[in-house]
Short mmCIF file of C-alpha atoms in Angstrom, two decimals:
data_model
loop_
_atom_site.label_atom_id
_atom_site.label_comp_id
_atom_site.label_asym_id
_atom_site.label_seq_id
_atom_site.Cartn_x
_atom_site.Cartn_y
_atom_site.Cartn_z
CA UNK Q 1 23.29 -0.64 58.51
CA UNK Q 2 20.09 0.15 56.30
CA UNK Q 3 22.08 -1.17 52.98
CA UNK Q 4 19.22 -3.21 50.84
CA UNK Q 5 20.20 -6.54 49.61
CA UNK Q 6 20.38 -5.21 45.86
CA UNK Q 7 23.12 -2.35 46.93
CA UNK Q 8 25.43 -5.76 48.96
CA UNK Q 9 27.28 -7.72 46.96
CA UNK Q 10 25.69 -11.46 46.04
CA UNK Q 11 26.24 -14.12 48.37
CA UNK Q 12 29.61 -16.38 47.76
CA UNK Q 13 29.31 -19.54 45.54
CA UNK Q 14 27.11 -22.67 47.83
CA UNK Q 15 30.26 -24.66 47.46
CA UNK Q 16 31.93 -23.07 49.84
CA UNK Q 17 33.37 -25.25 52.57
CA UNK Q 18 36.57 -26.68 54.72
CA UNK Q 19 37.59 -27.38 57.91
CA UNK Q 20 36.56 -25.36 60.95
CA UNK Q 21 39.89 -24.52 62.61
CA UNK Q 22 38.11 -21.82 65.32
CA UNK Q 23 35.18 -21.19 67.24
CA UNK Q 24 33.67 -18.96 68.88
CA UNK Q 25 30.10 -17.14 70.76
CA UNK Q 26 28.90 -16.56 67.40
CA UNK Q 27 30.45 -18.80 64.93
CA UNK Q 28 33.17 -20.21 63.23
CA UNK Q 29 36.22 -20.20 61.09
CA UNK Q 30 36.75 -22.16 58.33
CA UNK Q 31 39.96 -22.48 56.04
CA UNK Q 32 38.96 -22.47 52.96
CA UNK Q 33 42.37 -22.73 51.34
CA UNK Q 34 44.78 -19.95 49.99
CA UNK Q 35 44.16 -17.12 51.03
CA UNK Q 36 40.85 -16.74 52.43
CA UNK Q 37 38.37 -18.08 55.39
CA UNK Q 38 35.19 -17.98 55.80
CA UNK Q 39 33.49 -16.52 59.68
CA UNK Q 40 30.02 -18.70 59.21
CA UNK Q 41 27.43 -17.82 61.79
CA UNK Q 42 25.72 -20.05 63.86
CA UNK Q 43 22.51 -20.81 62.40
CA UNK Q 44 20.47 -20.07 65.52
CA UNK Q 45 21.71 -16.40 65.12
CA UNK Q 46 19.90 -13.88 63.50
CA UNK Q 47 20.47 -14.23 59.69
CA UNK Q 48 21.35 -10.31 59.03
CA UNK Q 49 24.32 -10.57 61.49
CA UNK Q 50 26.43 -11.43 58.38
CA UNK Q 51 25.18 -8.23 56.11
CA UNK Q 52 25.82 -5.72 59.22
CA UNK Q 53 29.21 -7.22 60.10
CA UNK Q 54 29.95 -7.43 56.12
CA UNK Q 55 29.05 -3.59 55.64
CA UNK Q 56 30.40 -2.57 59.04
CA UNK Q 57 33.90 -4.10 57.98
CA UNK Q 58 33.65 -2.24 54.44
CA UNK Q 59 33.44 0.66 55.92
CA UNK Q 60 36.26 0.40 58.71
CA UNK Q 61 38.59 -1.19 56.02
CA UNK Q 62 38.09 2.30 53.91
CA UNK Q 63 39.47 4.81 56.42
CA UNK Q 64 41.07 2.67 58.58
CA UNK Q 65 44.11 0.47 58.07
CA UNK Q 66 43.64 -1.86 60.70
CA UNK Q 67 40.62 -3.13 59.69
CA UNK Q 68 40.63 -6.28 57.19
CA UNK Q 69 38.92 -5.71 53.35
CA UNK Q 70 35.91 -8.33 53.22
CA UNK Q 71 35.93 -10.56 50.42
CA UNK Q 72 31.94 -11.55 49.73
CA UNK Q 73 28.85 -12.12 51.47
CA UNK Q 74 27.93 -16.04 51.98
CA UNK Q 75 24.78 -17.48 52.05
CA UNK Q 76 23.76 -21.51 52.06
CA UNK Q 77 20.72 -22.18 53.73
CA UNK Q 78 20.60 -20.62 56.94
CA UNK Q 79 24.10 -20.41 57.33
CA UNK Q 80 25.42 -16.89 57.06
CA UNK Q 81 28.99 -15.53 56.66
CA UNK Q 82 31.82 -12.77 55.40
CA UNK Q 83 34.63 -14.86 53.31
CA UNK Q 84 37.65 -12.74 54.69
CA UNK Q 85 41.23 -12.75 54.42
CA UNK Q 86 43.15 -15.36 55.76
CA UNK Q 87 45.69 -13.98 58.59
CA UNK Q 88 48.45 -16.07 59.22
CA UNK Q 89 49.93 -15.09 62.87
CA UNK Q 90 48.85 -15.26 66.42
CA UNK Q 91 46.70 -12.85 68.30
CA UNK Q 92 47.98 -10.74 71.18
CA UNK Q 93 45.88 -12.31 73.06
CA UNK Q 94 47.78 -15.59 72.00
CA UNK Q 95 50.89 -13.97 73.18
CA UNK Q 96 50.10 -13.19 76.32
CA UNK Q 97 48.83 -16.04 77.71
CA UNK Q 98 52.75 -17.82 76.20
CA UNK Q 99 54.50 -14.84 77.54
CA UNK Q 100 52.90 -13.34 80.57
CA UNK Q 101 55.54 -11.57 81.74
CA UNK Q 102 54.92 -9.22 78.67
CA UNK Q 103 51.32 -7.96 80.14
CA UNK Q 104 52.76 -4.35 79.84
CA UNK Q 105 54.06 -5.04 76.43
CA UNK Q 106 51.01 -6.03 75.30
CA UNK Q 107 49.02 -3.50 77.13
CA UNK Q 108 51.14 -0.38 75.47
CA UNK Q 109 50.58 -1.69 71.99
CA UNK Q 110 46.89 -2.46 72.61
CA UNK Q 111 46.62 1.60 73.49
CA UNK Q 112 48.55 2.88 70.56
CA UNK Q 113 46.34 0.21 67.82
CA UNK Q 114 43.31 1.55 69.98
CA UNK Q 115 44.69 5.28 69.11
CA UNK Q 116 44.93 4.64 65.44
CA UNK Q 117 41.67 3.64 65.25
CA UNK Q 118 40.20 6.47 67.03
CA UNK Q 119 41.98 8.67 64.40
CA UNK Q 120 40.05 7.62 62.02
CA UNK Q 121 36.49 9.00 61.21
CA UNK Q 122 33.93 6.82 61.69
CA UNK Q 123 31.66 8.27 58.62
CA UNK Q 124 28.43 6.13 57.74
CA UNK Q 125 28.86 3.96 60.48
CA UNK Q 126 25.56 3.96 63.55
CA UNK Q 127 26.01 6.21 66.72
CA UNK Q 128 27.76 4.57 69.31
CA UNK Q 129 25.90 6.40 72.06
CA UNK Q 130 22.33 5.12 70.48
CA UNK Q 131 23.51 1.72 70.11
CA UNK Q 132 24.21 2.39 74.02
CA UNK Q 133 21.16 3.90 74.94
CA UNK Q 134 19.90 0.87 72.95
CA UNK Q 135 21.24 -2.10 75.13
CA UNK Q 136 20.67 -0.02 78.07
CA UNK Q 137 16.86 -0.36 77.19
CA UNK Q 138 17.12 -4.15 76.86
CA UNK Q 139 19.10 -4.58 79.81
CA UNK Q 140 17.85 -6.18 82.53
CA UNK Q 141 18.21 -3.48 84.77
CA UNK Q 142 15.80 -2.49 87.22
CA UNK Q 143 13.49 0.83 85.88
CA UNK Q 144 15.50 3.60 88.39
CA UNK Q 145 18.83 1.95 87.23
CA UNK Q 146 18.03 2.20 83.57
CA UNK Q 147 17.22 5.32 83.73
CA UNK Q 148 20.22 6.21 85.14
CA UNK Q 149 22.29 5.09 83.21
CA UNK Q 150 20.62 6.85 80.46
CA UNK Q 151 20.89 9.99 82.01
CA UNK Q 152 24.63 9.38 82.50
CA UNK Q 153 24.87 8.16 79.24
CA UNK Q 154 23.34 11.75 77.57
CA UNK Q 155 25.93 13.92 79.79
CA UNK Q 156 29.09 11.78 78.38
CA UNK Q 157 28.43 13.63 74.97
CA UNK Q 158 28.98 11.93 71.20
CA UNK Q 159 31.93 12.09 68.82
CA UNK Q 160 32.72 11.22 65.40
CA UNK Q 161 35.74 8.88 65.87
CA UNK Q 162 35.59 5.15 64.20
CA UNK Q 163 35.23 2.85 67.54
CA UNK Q 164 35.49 -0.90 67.49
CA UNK Q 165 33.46 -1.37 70.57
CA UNK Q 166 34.92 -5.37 71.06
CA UNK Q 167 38.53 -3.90 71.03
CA UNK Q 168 40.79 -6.84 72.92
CA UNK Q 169 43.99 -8.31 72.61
CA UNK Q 170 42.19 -11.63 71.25
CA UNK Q 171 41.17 -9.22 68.28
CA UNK Q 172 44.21 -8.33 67.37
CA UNK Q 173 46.02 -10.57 65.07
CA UNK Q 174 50.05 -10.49 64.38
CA UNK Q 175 50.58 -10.90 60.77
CA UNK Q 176 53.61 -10.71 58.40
CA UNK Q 177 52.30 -7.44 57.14
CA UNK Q 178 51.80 -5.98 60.51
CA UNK Q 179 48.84 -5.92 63.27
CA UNK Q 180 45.07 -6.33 61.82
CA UNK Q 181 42.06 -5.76 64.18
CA UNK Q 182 39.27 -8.38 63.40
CA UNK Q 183 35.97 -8.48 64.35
CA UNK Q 184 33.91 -5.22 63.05
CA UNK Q 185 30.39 -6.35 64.08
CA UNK Q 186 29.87 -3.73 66.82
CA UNK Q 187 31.63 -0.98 65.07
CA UNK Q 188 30.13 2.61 65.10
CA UNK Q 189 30.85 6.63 65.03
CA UNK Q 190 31.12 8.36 68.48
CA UNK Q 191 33.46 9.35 71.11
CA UNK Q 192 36.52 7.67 71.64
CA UNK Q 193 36.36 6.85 75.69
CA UNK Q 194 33.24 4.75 74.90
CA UNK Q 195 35.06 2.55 73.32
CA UNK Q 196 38.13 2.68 76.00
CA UNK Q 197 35.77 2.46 78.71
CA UNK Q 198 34.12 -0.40 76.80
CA UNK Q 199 37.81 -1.90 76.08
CA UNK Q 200 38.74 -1.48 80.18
CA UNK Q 201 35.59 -3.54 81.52
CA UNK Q 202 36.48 -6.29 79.03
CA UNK Q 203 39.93 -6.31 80.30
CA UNK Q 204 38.71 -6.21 83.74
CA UNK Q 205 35.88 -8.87 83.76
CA UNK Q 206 36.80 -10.76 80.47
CA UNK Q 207 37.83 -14.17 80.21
CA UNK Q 208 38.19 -16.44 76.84
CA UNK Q 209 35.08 -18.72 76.05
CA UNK Q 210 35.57 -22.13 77.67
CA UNK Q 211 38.18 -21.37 80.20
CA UNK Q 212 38.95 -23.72 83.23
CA UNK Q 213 39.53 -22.24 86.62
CA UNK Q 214 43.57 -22.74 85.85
CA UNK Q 215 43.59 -20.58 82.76
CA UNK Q 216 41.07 -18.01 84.88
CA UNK Q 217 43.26 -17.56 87.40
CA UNK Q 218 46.32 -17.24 85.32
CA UNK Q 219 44.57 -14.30 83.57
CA UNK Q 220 43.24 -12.62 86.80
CA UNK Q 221 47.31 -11.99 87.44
CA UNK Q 222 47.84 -10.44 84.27
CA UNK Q 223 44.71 -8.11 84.47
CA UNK Q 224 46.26 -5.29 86.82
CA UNK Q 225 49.40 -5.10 85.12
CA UNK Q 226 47.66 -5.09 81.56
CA UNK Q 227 45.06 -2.36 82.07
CA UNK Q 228 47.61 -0.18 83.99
CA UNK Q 229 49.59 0.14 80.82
CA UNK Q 230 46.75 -0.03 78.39
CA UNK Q 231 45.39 3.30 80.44
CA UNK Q 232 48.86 4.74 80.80
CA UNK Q 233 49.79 4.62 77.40
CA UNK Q 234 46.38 5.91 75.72
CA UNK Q 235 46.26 8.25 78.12
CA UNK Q 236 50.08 9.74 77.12
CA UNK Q 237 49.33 9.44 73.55
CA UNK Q 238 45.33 11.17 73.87
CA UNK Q 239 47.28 13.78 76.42
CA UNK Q 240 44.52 13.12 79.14
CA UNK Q 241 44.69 10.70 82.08
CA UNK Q 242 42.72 7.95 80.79
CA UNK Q 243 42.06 6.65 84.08
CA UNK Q 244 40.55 10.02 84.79
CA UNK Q 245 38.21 10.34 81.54
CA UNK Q 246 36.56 6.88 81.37
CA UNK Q 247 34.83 7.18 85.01
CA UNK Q 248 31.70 9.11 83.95
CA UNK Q 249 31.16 6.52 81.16
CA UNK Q 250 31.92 3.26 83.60
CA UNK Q 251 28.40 3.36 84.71
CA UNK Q 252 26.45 3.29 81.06
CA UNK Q 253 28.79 1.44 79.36
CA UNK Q 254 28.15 -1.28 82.31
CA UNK Q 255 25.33 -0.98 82.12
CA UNK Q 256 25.26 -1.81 78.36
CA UNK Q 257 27.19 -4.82 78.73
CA UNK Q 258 24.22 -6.52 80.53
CA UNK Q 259 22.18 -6.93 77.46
CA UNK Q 260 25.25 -8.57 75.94
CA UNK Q 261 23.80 -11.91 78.31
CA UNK Q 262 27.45 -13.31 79.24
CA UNK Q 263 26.04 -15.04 81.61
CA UNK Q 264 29.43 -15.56 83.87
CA UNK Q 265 29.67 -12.31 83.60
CA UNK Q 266 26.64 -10.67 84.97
CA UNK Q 267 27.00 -11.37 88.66
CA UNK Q 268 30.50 -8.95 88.47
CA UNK Q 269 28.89 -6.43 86.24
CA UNK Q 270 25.97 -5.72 88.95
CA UNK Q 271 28.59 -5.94 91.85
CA UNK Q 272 30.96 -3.16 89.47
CA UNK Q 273 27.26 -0.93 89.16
CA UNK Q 274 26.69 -1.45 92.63
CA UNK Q 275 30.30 0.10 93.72
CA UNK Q 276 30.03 2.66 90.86
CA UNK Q 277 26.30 4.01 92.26
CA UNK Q 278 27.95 4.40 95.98
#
C-alpha cells in the first residue's frame, strides 16, 4: 500500500516482549499477555512487510468479518511487527491433522469462509491480477513460458472481490467467537477464482513448514478428499462448477507461485506447468 509513515499509526511501545509460542517462514508469535500477540518479522525480511500487512489487515477487518482488527504497528530496531489480537482456539488446519477422517468437513467449511470473503469488496486494496503479472515477471520461468502465462493471465479478466490469496485451513483459526482468517499480507481486489485457484494448488502441493516424511504422507491421503469438497462446495454455493472455472487460471497462478521460492515446492510446480502446457 502507498500509506506514508505520518498517515500509519506510531510504532508500539520498545518494551514490547514475551515468549515466542509460534513460528513460521516469516516470523513469529509472541504472547504478550492478555489479550494480544505480537507477529514480529524476521529481521532479514524486508522492513515494510509489517506496514503492508498492518494496512492490508485494516482494510480486510473493515468490510470483512473474518478478518482480525490490528492493534499497532511495532518497531524495535530492525524488528518489525502488527500487535494483534490474541485468538484462543485451534486452526482447521490443527483439526485435521487430529481428526482426519473429517477432510470433507473441513473442506466444506473452508469453501463457505472462502465465499464470505469473496462477498466482500475488496476497495483500496492492490489488483490481484498485477500482483500476478508481478511474480510472473520474477519468476524463474523461461522467456516463452513467462510470457505465457501472461497472456493467460490477461484473458482470465479482473474483479473487485476482497481475496486473501494465502487462504488455507492453517489460516483459519477456531475461536470462542467463531472462525477468524489470519494472515492478510497478500490480500488484494480482483476476481474471486484467483484466489480459489491460488487456494487449490496450496491444497494440492502444500505441506506445513518442517514436516517429516510421516506427517507428509499422512497429508498426501487427506489431499483428494479435502479439495474434492473444498471445490464441490464453493462451486454449489458460487452456482458454477468450480472444478470447471479455475482451469484457465491453473497455469498463471502456477506460474506465480514460483517467485514465492518454496524451494520443496518448485520441482512439482514445473512438473503441474508441464502437464498444464500439454
Amino acid at each position: 500500500m502507498n500509506k506514508s509513515s505520518e498517515e500509519l499509526p506510531g510504532p508500539a511501545e520498545a518494551g514490547l516482549d514475551g515468549p515466542v509460542i509460534a513460528r513460521g517462514r516469516c516470523g513469529e508469535i509472541v504472547d504478550l499477555g492478555g489479550d494480544r500477540v505480537l507477529k514480529r518479522f524476521y529481521a532479514h525480511l524486508p522492513v515494510e512487510w509489517a506496514g503492508v500487512e498492518y494496512e492490508r489487515t485494516r482494510l480486510a477487518s473493515e468490510v470483512c468479518a473474518l478478518a482480525p482488527h490490528p492493534l499497532q504497528l511495532h518497531e524495535v530496531g530492525d524488528r518489525h511487527g502488527i500487535v494483534l489480537p490474541r485468538l484462543e482456539g485451534p486452526s482447521l488446519l490443527a483439526d485435521l491433522l487430529r481428526k482426519p477422517w473429517h477432510a470433507a468437513r473441513v473442506g466444506r467449511r473452508l469453501a463457505s469462509l472462502h465465499a464470505e470473503i469473496h462477498a466482500c469488496p475488496g476497495q483500496g486494496l492492490p489488483s490481484v491480477r498485477d500482483s500476478l503479472a508481478d511474480a510472473i515477471r520474477r519468476s524463474s520461468l523461461d522467456e516463452p513460458l513467462r510470457a505465457r502465462a501472461l497472456a493467460e493471465l490477461a484473458r482470465c479478466g479482473d474483479g473487485l472481490a476482497l481475496c486473501h490469496m494465502d487462504f488455507h485451513p492453517d489460516q483459519v483459526m477456531q475461536t470462542p467467537r467463531g472462525d477468524v482468517v489470519i494472515d492478510w499480507a497478500t490480500a488484494g481486489r480482483g476476481h474471486p477464482l484467483a484466489d480459489v485457484t491460488r487456494t487449490w494448488l496450496m491444497l494440492r502441493l502444500g505441506e506445513p513448514p518442517g514436516a517429516g516424511l510421516g506427517l507428509r504422507l499422512f497429508i498426501a491421503v487427506l489431499r483428494r478428499g479435502l479439495i474434492g469438497a473444498y471445490l464441490r462446495r464453493y462451486g454449489e454455493l458460487r452456482g458454477i462448477d468450480a472444478k470447471v472455472a479455475i482451469r484457465p487460471w491453473i497455469f498463471p497462478v502456477a506460474a506465480a507461485r514460483l517467485s514465492d521460492g518454496i524451494a520443496e515446492e518448485r520441482p512439482r510446480l514445473l512438473r503441474l506447468l508441464a502437464r498444464v502446457q500439454d
